[in-house]
Short mmCIF file of C-alpha atoms and ligand atoms in Angstrom, two decimals:
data_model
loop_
_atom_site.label_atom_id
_atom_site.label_comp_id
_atom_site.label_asym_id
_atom_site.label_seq_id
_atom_site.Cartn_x
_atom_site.Cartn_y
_atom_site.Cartn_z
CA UNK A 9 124.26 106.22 29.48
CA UNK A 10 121.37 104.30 28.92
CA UNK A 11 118.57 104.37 31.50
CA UNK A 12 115.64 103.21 29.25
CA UNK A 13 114.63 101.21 25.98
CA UNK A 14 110.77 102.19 24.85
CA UNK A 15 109.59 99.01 22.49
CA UNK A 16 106.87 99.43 19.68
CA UNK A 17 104.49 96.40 19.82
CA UNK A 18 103.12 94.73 16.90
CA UNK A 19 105.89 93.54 14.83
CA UNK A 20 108.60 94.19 17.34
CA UNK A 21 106.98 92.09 20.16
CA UNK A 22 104.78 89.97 17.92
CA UNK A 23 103.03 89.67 14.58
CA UNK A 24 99.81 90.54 15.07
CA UNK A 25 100.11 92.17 11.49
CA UNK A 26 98.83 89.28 10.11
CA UNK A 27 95.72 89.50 12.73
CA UNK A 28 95.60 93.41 11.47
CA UNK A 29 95.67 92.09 7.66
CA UNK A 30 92.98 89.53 8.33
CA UNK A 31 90.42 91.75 10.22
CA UNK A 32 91.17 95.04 8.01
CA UNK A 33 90.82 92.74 4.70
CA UNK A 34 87.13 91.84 5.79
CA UNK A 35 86.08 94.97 6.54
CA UNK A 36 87.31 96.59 3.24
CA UNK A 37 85.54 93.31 0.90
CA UNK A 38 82.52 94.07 2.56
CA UNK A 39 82.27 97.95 1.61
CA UNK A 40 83.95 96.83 -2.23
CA UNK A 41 87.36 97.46 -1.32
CA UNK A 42 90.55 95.47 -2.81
CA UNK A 43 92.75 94.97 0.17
CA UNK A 44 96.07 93.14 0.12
CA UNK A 45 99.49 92.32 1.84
CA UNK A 46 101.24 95.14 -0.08
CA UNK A 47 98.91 97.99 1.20
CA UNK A 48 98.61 96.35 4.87
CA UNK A 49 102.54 96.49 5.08
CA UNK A 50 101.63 100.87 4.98
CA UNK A 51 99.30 100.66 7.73
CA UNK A 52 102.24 99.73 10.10
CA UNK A 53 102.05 101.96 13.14
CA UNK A 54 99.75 104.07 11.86
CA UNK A 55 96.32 104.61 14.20
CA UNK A 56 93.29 102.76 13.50
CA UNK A 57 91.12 105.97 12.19
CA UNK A 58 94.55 106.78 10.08
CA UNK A 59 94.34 103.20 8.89
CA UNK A 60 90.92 103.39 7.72
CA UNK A 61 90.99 106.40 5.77
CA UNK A 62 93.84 105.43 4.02
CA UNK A 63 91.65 102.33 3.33
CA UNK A 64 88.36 104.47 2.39
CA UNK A 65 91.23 106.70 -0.03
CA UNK A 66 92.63 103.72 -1.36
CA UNK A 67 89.23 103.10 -2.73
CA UNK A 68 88.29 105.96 -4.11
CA UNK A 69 85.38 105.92 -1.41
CA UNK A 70 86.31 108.75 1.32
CA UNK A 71 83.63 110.99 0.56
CA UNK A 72 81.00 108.00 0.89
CA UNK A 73 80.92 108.03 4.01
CA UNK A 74 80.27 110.15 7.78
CA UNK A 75 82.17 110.39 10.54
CA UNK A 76 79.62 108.81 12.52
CA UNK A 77 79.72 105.63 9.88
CA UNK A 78 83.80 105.94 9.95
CA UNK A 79 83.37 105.21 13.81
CA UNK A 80 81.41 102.31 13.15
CA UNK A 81 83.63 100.53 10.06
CA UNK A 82 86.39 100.82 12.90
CA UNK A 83 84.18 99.57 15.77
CA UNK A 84 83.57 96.87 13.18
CA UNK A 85 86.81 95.66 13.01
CA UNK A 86 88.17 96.07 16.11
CA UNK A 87 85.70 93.93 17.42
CA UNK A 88 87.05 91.05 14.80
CA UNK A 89 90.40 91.86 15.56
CA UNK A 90 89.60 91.56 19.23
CA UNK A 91 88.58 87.80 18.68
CA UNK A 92 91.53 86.84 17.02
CA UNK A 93 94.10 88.60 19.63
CA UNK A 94 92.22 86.35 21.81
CA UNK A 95 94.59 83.23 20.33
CA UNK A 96 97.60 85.16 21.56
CA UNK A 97 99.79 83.20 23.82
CA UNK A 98 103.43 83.47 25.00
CA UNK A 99 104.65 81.07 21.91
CA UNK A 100 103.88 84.17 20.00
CA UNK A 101 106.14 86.63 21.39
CA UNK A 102 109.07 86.97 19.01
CA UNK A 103 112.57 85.09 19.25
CA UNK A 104 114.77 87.14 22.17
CA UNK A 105 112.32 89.19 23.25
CA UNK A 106 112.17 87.81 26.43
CA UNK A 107 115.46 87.04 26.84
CA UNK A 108 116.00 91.06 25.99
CA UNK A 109 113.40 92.01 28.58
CA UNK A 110 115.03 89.48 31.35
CA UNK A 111 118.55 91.59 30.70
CA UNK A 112 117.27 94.84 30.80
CA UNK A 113 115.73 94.11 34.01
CA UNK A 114 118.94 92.85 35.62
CA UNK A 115 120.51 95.82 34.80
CA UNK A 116 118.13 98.62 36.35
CA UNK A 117 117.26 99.71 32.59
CA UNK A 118 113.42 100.92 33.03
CA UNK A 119 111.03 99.46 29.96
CA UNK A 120 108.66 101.55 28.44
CA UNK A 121 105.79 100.27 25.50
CA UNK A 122 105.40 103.04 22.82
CA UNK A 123 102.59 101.61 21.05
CA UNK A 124 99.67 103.27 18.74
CA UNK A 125 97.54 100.36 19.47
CA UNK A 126 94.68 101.00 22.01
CA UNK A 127 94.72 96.61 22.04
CA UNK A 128 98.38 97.27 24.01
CA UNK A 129 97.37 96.37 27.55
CA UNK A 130 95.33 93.93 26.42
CA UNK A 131 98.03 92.45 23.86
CA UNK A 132 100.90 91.67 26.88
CA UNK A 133 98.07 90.28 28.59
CA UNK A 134 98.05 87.57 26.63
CA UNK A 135 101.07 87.24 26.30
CA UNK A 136 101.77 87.70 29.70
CA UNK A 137 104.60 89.79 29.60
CA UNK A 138 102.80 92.75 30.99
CA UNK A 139 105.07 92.70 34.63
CA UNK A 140 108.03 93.64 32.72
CA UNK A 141 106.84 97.05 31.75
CA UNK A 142 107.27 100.52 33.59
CA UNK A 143 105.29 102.25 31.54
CA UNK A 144 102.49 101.48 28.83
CA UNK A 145 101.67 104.93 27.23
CA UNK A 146 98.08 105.40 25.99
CA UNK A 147 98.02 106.07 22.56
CA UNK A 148 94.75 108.51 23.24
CA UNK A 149 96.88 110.07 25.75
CA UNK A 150 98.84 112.24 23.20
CA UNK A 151 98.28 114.97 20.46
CA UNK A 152 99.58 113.32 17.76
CA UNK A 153 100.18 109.59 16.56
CA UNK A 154 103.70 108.20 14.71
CA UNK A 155 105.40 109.54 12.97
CA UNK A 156 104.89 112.64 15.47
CA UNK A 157 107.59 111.66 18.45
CA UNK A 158 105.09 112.26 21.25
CA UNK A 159 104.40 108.95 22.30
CA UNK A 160 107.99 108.31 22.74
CA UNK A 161 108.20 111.57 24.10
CA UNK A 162 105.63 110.78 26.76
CA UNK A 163 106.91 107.21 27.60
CA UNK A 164 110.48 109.05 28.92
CA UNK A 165 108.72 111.64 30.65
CA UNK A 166 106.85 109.14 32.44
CA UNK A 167 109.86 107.01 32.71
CA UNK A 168 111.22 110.46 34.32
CA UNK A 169 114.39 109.94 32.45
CA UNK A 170 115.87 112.26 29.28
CA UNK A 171 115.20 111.56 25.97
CA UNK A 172 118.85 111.38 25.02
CA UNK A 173 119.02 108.52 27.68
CA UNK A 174 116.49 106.19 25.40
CA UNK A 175 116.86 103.88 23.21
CA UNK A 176 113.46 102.75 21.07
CA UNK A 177 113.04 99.97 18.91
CA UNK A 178 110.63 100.08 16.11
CA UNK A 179 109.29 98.23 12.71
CA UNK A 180 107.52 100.61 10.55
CA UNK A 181 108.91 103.66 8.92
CA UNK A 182 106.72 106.06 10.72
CA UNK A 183 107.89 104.61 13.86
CA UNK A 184 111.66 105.20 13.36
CA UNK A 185 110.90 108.51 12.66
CA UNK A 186 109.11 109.09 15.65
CA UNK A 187 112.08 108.20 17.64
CA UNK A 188 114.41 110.22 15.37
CA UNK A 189 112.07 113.25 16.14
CA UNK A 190 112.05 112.52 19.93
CA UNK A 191 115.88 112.77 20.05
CA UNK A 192 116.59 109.26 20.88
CA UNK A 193 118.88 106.19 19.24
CA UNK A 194 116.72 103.86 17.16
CA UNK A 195 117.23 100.51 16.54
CA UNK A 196 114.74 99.42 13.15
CA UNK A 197 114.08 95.91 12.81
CA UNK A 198 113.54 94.89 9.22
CA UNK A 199 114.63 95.59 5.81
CA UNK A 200 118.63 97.01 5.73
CA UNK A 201 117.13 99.71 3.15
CA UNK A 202 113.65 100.40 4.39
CA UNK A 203 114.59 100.89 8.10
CA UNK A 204 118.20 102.90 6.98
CA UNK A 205 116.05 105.26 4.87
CA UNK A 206 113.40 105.58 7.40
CA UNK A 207 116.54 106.98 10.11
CA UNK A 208 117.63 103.79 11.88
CA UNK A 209 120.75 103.84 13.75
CA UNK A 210 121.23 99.95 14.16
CA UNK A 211 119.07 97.69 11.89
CA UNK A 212 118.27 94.05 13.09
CA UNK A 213 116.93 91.54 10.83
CA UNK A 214 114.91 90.59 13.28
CA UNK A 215 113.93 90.21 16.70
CA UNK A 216 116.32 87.01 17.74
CA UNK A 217 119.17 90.29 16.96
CA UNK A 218 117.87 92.12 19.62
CA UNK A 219 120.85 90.90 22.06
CA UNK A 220 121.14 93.66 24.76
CA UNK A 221 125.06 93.59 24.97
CA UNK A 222 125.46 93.62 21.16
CA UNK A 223 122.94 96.74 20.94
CA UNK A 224 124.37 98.56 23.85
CA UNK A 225 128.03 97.88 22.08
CA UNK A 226 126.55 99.69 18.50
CA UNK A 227 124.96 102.28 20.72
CA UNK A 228 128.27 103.12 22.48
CA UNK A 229 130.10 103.24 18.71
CA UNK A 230 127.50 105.42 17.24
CA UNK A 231 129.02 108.97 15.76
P1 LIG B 811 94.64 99.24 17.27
P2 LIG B 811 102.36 99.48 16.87
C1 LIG B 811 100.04 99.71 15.53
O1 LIG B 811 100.81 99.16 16.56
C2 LIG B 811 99.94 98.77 14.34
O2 LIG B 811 101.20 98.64 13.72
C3 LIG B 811 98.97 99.34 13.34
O3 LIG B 811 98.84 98.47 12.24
C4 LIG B 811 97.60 99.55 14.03
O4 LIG B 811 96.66 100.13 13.13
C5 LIG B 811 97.78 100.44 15.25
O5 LIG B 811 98.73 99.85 16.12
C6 LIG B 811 96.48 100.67 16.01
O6 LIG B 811 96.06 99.46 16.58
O7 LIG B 811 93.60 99.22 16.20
O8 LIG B 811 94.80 97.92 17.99
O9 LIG B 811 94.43 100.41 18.24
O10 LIG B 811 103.13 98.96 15.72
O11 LIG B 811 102.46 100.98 17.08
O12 LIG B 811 102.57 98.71 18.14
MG1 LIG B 812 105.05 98.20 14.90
#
C-alpha cells in the first residue's frame, strides 16, 4: 500500500533548468569557461558546490581556485538565480501537477519534496503550492546529496511511514537512483532510455502522465 509519494522539484514540478542554465552559463563566461545545454543537462540534481566543480573540472580550472573563492563563484550565482526564480508563478508549474497533488490529497496519501535545491521553500512559494506538502526535507539536513538515497530516506522518516510504502518521482539520473537505493518504486519522467537505464520502474514522458490512478495501477502490476 501506498501511504506516500516524495516529488523531486526542478524538472518534475517546473523547469527552472533553464533558470539553472542561464545563471550557471554567466558565471562560467566570466571565469573563461564554455558552458552549454549539453553539460547543464549533467548538473540535474546534483548540489550547487557539486555543480560547480564539475564546472571548474570541465574547464580544466579546479586547481585555480580556494575554497573560500569556490564559496563565492556559488554565492555569485545563486544570487542571479535568485532574481530570476523571482518570475516564478503558478503558470509555471508543470501540466498535472496540480491535478496529481489535488488526488493525492483526497486520498490521505502524505506528500513529501525530496529536493537538493536549498531555493525549495522558496520555489513553491512562488508557485504557491507550498500547502500541499507534509514535508520539505532540507537538503543541508543530510550526509550525502543524490544519488546517495538519504534525502528520500529522510523525507519517509519524517513522513513516519516505510520506505517500501513510497513512491518518488524524479528527472535526473542521479535522482532515480537515489530512490532505487532508498528501497522505494520510482517513477522517471523523461527519456524511455535515459530514465530505464538510470532504474525507473514507470517512465512518463512527462509531467501531464503523472495521472495518480494510472501510476498507482503500474505500481500495483510491478514484479
Ligand atoms: P540550488 P532537484 C536540483 O534540484 C537541480 O536539479 C540542480 O540543477 C541544482 O544544482 C540543485 O537542485 C541545487 O539547487 O542551487 O537552488 O540549491 O532537481 O533536486 O529538485
Ligand atoms: Mg530534478
Amino acid at each position: 500500500m501506498i501511504k506516500a509519494v516524495i516529488f523531486d522539484l526542478d524538472g518534475v514540478i517546473t523547469d527552472t533548468a533553464e533558470l539553472h542554465f542561464q545563471a550557471w552559463k554567466n558565471l562560467a563566461n566570466s571565469i573563461s569557461i564554455d558552458f552549454d545545454k549539453e553539460f547543464n543537462e549533467t548538473l540535474k540534481g546534483i548540489s550547487r558546490m557539486d555543480s560547480l566543480n564539475r564546472i571548474l573540472r570541465h574547464g580544466d580550472a579546479i586547481d585555480k581556485y580556494t575554497e573560500e573563492e569556490k564559496e563565492e563563484l556559488a554565492f555569485k550565482k545563486n544570487e542571479e538565480y535568485k532574481q530570476l526564480l523571482a518570475y516564478l508563478k503558478p503558470e509555471n508549474i508543470y501540466p498535472g501537477i496540480r491535478e496529481c497533488l489535488d488526488t493525492l490529497k483526497e486520498r490521505n496519501i502524505k506528500i513529501g519534496l525530496a529536493s537538493a535545491s536549498k531555493n525549495g521553500p522558496a520555489i513553491l512559494n512562488y508557485l504557491q503550492i507550498t500547502n500541499y506538502f507534509d514535508t520539505i526535507v532540507n537538503p543541508d539536513s543530510v550526509p550525502s546529496g543524490k544519488p546517495a538515497p538519504d534525502i528520500f530516506l529522510k523525507a519517509a522518516e519524517t513522513l513516519c511511514v516505510k520506505p517500501i510504502e513510497c513512491i518518488g518521482v524524479e528527472d535526473s539520473e542521479a535522482g532515480i537512483e537515489a530512490i532505487k537505493k532508498a528501497g522505494m518504486y520510482a517513477v522517471g519522467v523523461g527519456t524511455m532510455e535515459i530514465m530505464k537505464q538510470a532504474g525507473a520502474d514507470l517512465v512518463l514522458k512527462d509531467t501531464s502522465e503523472l495521472i495518480w490512478n494510472e501510476v498507482y495501477e503500474a505500481y500495483c502490476h510491478n514484479d
